[in-house]
Short mmCIF file of C-alpha atoms and ligand atoms in Angstrom, two decimals:
data_model
loop_
_atom_site.label_atom_id
_atom_site.label_comp_id
_atom_site.label_asym_id
_atom_site.label_seq_id
_atom_site.Cartn_x
_atom_site.Cartn_y
_atom_site.Cartn_z
CA UNK K 1 0.00 0.00 0.00
CA UNK K 2 1.49 3.42 -0.91
CA UNK K 3 2.28 5.66 2.06
CA UNK K 4 -0.49 8.13 1.19
CA UNK K 5 -3.05 5.35 1.58
CA UNK K 6 -1.82 4.60 5.10
CA UNK K 7 -2.26 8.13 6.40
CA UNK K 8 -5.45 9.55 7.85
CA UNK K 9 -5.51 13.24 8.66
CA UNK K 10 -7.72 14.22 11.62
CA UNK K 11 -9.76 17.33 10.85
CA UNK K 12 -10.10 18.29 14.51
CA UNK K 13 -11.52 21.78 14.10
CA UNK K 14 -14.90 23.46 14.19
CA UNK K 15 -15.10 25.33 10.90
CA UNK K 16 -16.27 23.64 7.74
CA UNK K 17 -14.53 26.15 5.46
CA UNK K 18 -11.19 25.68 7.19
CA UNK K 19 -11.61 21.88 7.17
CA UNK K 20 -12.19 21.89 3.41
CA UNK K 21 -9.17 24.15 2.89
CA UNK K 22 -7.06 21.58 4.73
CA UNK K 23 -8.46 18.79 2.54
CA UNK K 24 -7.39 20.77 -0.55
CA UNK K 25 -4.00 21.61 0.89
CA UNK K 26 -3.19 17.97 1.71
CA UNK K 27 -4.93 16.46 -1.28
CA UNK K 28 -1.72 15.27 -2.95
CA UNK K 29 -0.53 13.54 0.22
CA UNK K 30 -3.62 12.16 1.93
CA UNK K 31 -6.54 10.07 0.67
CA UNK K 32 -8.55 9.67 3.87
CA UNK K 33 -9.68 12.43 6.22
CA UNK K 34 -11.07 11.87 9.67
CA UNK K 35 -14.24 13.68 10.70
CA UNK K 36 -14.54 13.49 14.46
CA UNK K 37 -16.93 14.81 17.07
CA UNK K 38 -15.92 18.47 16.93
CA UNK K 39 -16.22 18.91 13.17
CA UNK K 40 -19.31 16.73 12.81
CA UNK K 41 -21.17 18.60 15.55
CA UNK K 42 -20.12 22.02 14.23
CA UNK K 43 -20.35 21.48 10.49
CA UNK K 44 -23.11 18.85 10.26
CA UNK K 45 -23.31 15.67 8.18
CA UNK K 46 -22.92 17.53 4.85
CA UNK K 47 -19.19 17.77 5.55
CA UNK K 48 -18.92 14.07 4.58
CA UNK K 49 -20.43 14.67 1.16
CA UNK K 50 -18.27 17.74 0.60
CA UNK K 51 -15.09 15.78 1.30
CA UNK K 52 -16.31 12.90 -0.87
CA UNK K 53 -16.99 15.31 -3.73
CA UNK K 54 -13.31 16.23 -3.64
CA UNK K 55 -12.56 12.57 -4.39
CA UNK K 56 -11.46 11.83 -0.82
CA UNK K 57 -12.54 9.18 1.67
CA UNK K 58 -13.99 9.88 5.10
CA UNK K 59 -13.29 8.04 8.32
CA UNK K 60 -16.22 9.02 10.55
CA UNK K 61 -14.83 8.87 14.08
CA UNK K 62 -17.94 9.27 16.24
CA UNK K 63 -17.35 6.17 18.37
CA UNK K 64 -20.98 5.05 18.68
CA UNK K 65 -21.74 3.62 22.14
CA UNK K 66 -25.39 3.12 23.07
CA UNK K 67 -28.10 0.46 23.31
CA UNK K 68 -27.98 -1.74 20.23
CA UNK K 69 -31.07 -0.27 18.54
CA UNK K 70 -29.83 3.33 18.85
CA UNK K 71 -26.24 2.54 17.89
CA UNK K 72 -27.26 0.46 14.87
CA UNK K 73 -29.61 3.16 13.58
CA UNK K 74 -26.80 5.70 13.84
CA UNK K 75 -24.53 3.21 12.06
CA UNK K 76 -27.03 2.92 9.20
CA UNK K 77 -27.22 6.71 8.97
CA UNK K 78 -23.41 6.79 8.73
CA UNK K 79 -23.47 4.23 5.91
CA UNK K 80 -26.06 6.32 4.04
CA UNK K 81 -23.79 9.36 4.32
CA UNK K 82 -21.20 7.57 2.21
CA UNK K 83 -18.39 7.24 4.72
CA UNK K 84 -15.54 4.89 3.88
CA UNK K 85 -15.03 3.79 7.47
CA UNK K 86 -16.62 4.46 10.87
CA UNK K 87 -16.28 3.18 14.41
CA UNK K 88 -18.23 2.04 17.43
CA UNK K 89 -16.94 1.52 20.97
CA UNK K 90 -16.06 -2.12 21.56
CA UNK K 91 -16.99 -1.42 25.19
CA UNK K 92 -20.58 -1.17 23.97
CA UNK K 93 -20.51 -4.97 23.95
CA UNK K 94 -20.96 -7.84 21.52
CA UNK K 95 -24.67 -7.41 20.92
CA UNK K 96 -24.33 -3.73 20.07
CA UNK K 97 -21.45 -4.33 17.65
CA UNK K 98 -23.22 -7.30 16.03
CA UNK K 99 -26.44 -5.36 15.54
CA UNK K 100 -24.50 -2.49 13.95
CA UNK K 101 -22.72 -4.89 11.60
CA UNK K 102 -25.91 -6.74 10.62
CA UNK K 103 -28.05 -3.63 10.14
CA UNK K 104 -25.41 -1.92 8.02
CA UNK K 105 -24.84 -5.02 5.89
CA UNK K 106 -28.57 -5.47 5.24
CA UNK K 107 -29.02 -1.79 4.45
CA UNK K 108 -26.10 -1.73 2.03
CA UNK K 109 -27.38 -4.77 0.14
CA UNK K 110 -30.93 -3.37 0.07
CA UNK K 111 -29.92 0.11 -1.07
CA UNK K 112 -26.94 -0.93 -3.16
CA UNK K 113 -24.49 1.13 -1.11
CA UNK K 114 -20.86 0.16 -0.70
CA UNK K 115 -20.57 -1.16 2.86
CA UNK K 116 -18.30 1.03 4.99
CA UNK K 117 -15.50 -0.62 6.95
CA UNK K 118 -16.54 -0.94 10.58
CA UNK K 119 -14.07 -0.70 13.44
CA UNK K 120 -14.27 -1.24 17.18
CA UNK K 121 -12.52 1.29 19.42
CA UNK K 122 -10.54 -0.64 22.03
CA UNK K 123 -8.83 1.40 24.77
CA UNK K 124 -8.48 5.13 24.06
CA UNK K 125 -4.92 6.30 23.52
CA UNK K 126 -5.50 9.01 26.12
CA UNK K 127 -6.06 6.45 28.89
CA UNK K 128 -3.23 5.36 31.20
CA UNK K 129 -2.96 1.93 32.83
CA UNK K 130 -3.66 3.73 36.12
CA UNK K 131 -6.89 5.29 34.86
CA UNK K 132 -8.07 1.98 33.44
CA UNK K 133 -7.51 0.27 36.77
CA UNK K 134 -8.43 2.94 39.32
CA UNK K 135 -11.14 4.86 37.48
CA UNK K 136 -12.69 2.26 35.20
CA UNK K 137 -12.06 -0.74 37.50
CA UNK K 138 -10.51 -2.86 34.75
CA UNK K 139 -8.05 -4.86 36.81
CA UNK K 140 -6.18 -6.68 34.06
CA UNK K 141 -3.54 -5.02 31.88
CA UNK K 142 -4.31 -2.73 28.95
CA UNK K 143 -2.88 -5.32 26.57
CA UNK K 144 -5.16 -8.04 27.93
CA UNK K 145 -8.13 -5.70 27.71
CA UNK K 146 -7.32 -4.62 24.14
CA UNK K 147 -6.90 -8.26 23.17
CA UNK K 148 -10.27 -9.09 24.71
CA UNK K 149 -12.05 -6.18 23.00
CA UNK K 150 -10.44 -7.05 19.65
CA UNK K 151 -11.73 -10.61 19.99
CA UNK K 152 -15.23 -9.24 20.68
CA UNK K 153 -14.96 -7.02 17.58
CA UNK K 154 -14.04 -10.04 15.45
CA UNK K 155 -16.84 -12.12 16.93
CA UNK K 156 -19.26 -9.31 16.07
CA UNK K 157 -18.07 -9.40 12.47
CA UNK K 158 -16.33 -6.03 12.48
CA UNK K 159 -13.50 -5.37 10.03
CA UNK K 160 -10.95 -4.16 12.52
CA UNK K 161 -10.11 -2.02 15.53
CA UNK K 162 -8.71 1.31 16.61
CA UNK K 163 -5.83 0.73 19.02
CA UNK K 164 -2.67 2.43 20.23
CA UNK K 165 0.73 1.62 18.79
CA UNK K 166 1.54 -0.21 22.02
CA UNK K 167 -0.86 -3.00 21.15
CA UNK K 168 -0.59 -3.03 17.36
CA UNK K 169 1.94 -5.87 17.09
CA UNK K 170 -0.03 -8.04 19.51
CA UNK K 171 -3.28 -7.54 17.60
CA UNK K 172 -1.59 -8.26 14.27
CA UNK K 173 -0.09 -11.48 15.66
CA UNK K 174 -3.31 -12.69 17.27
CA UNK K 175 -5.85 -11.69 14.66
CA UNK K 176 -4.07 -11.99 11.33
CA UNK K 177 -3.27 -9.83 8.36
CA UNK K 178 -6.81 -9.15 7.18
CA UNK K 179 -7.93 -7.48 10.40
CA UNK K 180 -7.72 -3.70 9.97
CA UNK K 181 -5.74 -1.80 12.61
CA UNK K 182 -6.04 1.98 12.78
CA UNK K 183 -3.57 3.61 15.14
CA UNK K 184 -4.07 7.11 16.58
CA UNK K 185 -1.89 8.73 19.26
CA UNK K 186 0.91 9.21 16.74
CA UNK K 187 3.73 11.47 17.83
CA UNK K 188 7.09 12.22 16.22
CA UNK K 189 10.30 13.08 18.04
CA UNK K 190 9.48 16.75 17.47
CA UNK K 191 5.80 16.79 18.52
CA UNK K 192 4.56 17.06 22.14
CA UNK K 193 2.29 14.30 23.55
CA UNK K 194 -0.54 16.78 24.36
CA UNK K 195 -3.31 14.79 26.09
CA UNK K 196 -2.24 11.50 24.50
CA UNK K 197 -0.77 8.96 26.91
CA UNK K 198 0.10 5.85 24.88
CA UNK K 199 1.82 7.25 21.82
CA UNK K 200 3.92 5.71 19.05
CA UNK K 201 5.99 7.22 16.27
CA UNK K 202 4.73 6.83 12.69
CA UNK K 203 7.55 4.40 11.96
CA UNK K 204 6.86 2.26 15.05
CA UNK K 205 3.14 2.04 14.38
CA UNK K 206 3.57 1.00 10.73
CA UNK K 207 6.40 -1.38 11.54
CA UNK K 208 4.27 -3.07 14.21
CA UNK K 209 1.53 -3.66 11.66
CA UNK K 210 -0.86 -0.69 11.59
CA UNK K 211 -2.78 -0.44 8.31
CA UNK K 212 -3.51 3.23 8.92
CA UNK K 213 -2.09 5.86 11.24
CA UNK K 214 -4.10 8.88 12.34
CA UNK K 215 -2.19 12.14 12.18
CA UNK K 216 -3.59 15.12 14.02
CA UNK K 217 -1.67 17.68 16.01
CA UNK K 218 1.67 16.06 15.07
CA UNK K 219 1.04 17.56 11.63
CA UNK K 220 -1.51 20.34 11.94
CA UNK K 221 0.07 22.04 14.97
CA UNK K 222 3.47 22.25 13.31
CA UNK K 223 4.76 25.57 11.97
CA UNK K 224 4.98 23.97 8.51
CA UNK K 225 2.39 21.15 8.38
CA UNK K 226 3.23 20.06 4.81
CA UNK K 227 6.89 19.75 5.70
CA UNK K 228 5.94 17.72 8.80
CA UNK K 229 3.90 15.39 6.63
CA UNK K 230 6.76 14.97 4.18
CA UNK K 231 9.10 14.05 7.03
CA UNK K 232 6.58 11.56 8.39
CA UNK K 233 6.08 9.98 4.95
CA UNK K 234 9.85 9.62 4.56
CA UNK K 235 10.11 8.07 8.03
CA UNK K 236 7.42 5.54 7.17
CA UNK K 237 9.26 4.46 4.04
CA UNK K 238 12.09 3.25 6.28
CA UNK K 239 9.72 1.05 8.36
O1 LIG A 1 -4.01 15.32 17.49
P1 LIG A 1 -3.97 13.85 17.80
O2 LIG A 1 -2.93 13.10 17.02
O3 LIG A 1 -3.90 13.56 19.28
O4 LIG A 1 -5.37 13.32 17.28
C1 LIG A 1 -5.76 11.99 17.43
C2 LIG A 1 -7.14 11.84 16.88
O5 LIG A 1 -7.49 10.47 16.93
C3 LIG A 1 -8.20 12.60 17.63
O6 LIG A 1 -9.15 13.06 16.68
C4 LIG A 1 -8.83 11.59 18.53
O7 LIG A 1 -10.20 11.84 18.75
C5 LIG A 1 -8.67 10.31 17.72
N1 LIG A 1 -8.61 9.07 18.49
C6 LIG A 1 -7.70 8.84 19.48
N2 LIG A 1 -7.71 7.66 20.19
C7 LIG A 1 -8.59 6.71 19.89
C8 LIG A 1 -9.51 6.92 18.85
C9 LIG A 1 -9.49 8.12 18.15
O8 LIG A 1 -6.85 9.70 19.74
N3 LIG A 1 -8.55 5.55 20.52
#
């Protein structure tokens, strides 16, 4: 897969116009753009169509987590929007993930829509082992928990997971080469961790088996974002 197909740029901002300017600016380097909570809530669902009309794919990162009926209806709405990929929280449980998968598959067959890739979010990259244990009362290790949630995602029929670079190699080994791994929390040697806690460099994440890495502030908060992206692309080529 060419490097540009492995990169997802996170449009974490609240202005549609600015988001579309970024899509244009990075068009030669990036094929998939991530629309997350902030942009979706501020700009509305039409942002997906506007990015698609520029010939680009959208990863809708809204992390659905609700009772199975509600989550699956939101999942169907996401499929109708024409997203390339979207996610649900694996913590929502097997039934919720399964219902999302089944409803979206049926809808796509019925309405002749290309089925979006569906991912389960495992453990957020902003969570520390301490927070998982002391705040969320998960007493086993993050790795064990990510492994468990990835298994649930597979059992539900999802296409892959979102996981930090710390667990990428383990997931790849346990669940094979066809299971999609998207890795956020990417930081270079020159970018600060911000609120991320379990980070990996672009090279590490790709080397460990990530299919896609999500680039956000490590690119967009740099004085010269295009230069940052070029450096990252070059780094990946050495992985
Ligand atoms: O700027 P930064 O690289 O931290 O952005 C990471 C992006 O990936 C954010 O949009 C965040 O919501 C998203 N994300 C994440 N961890 C996950 C899933 C998504 O950081 N587990």
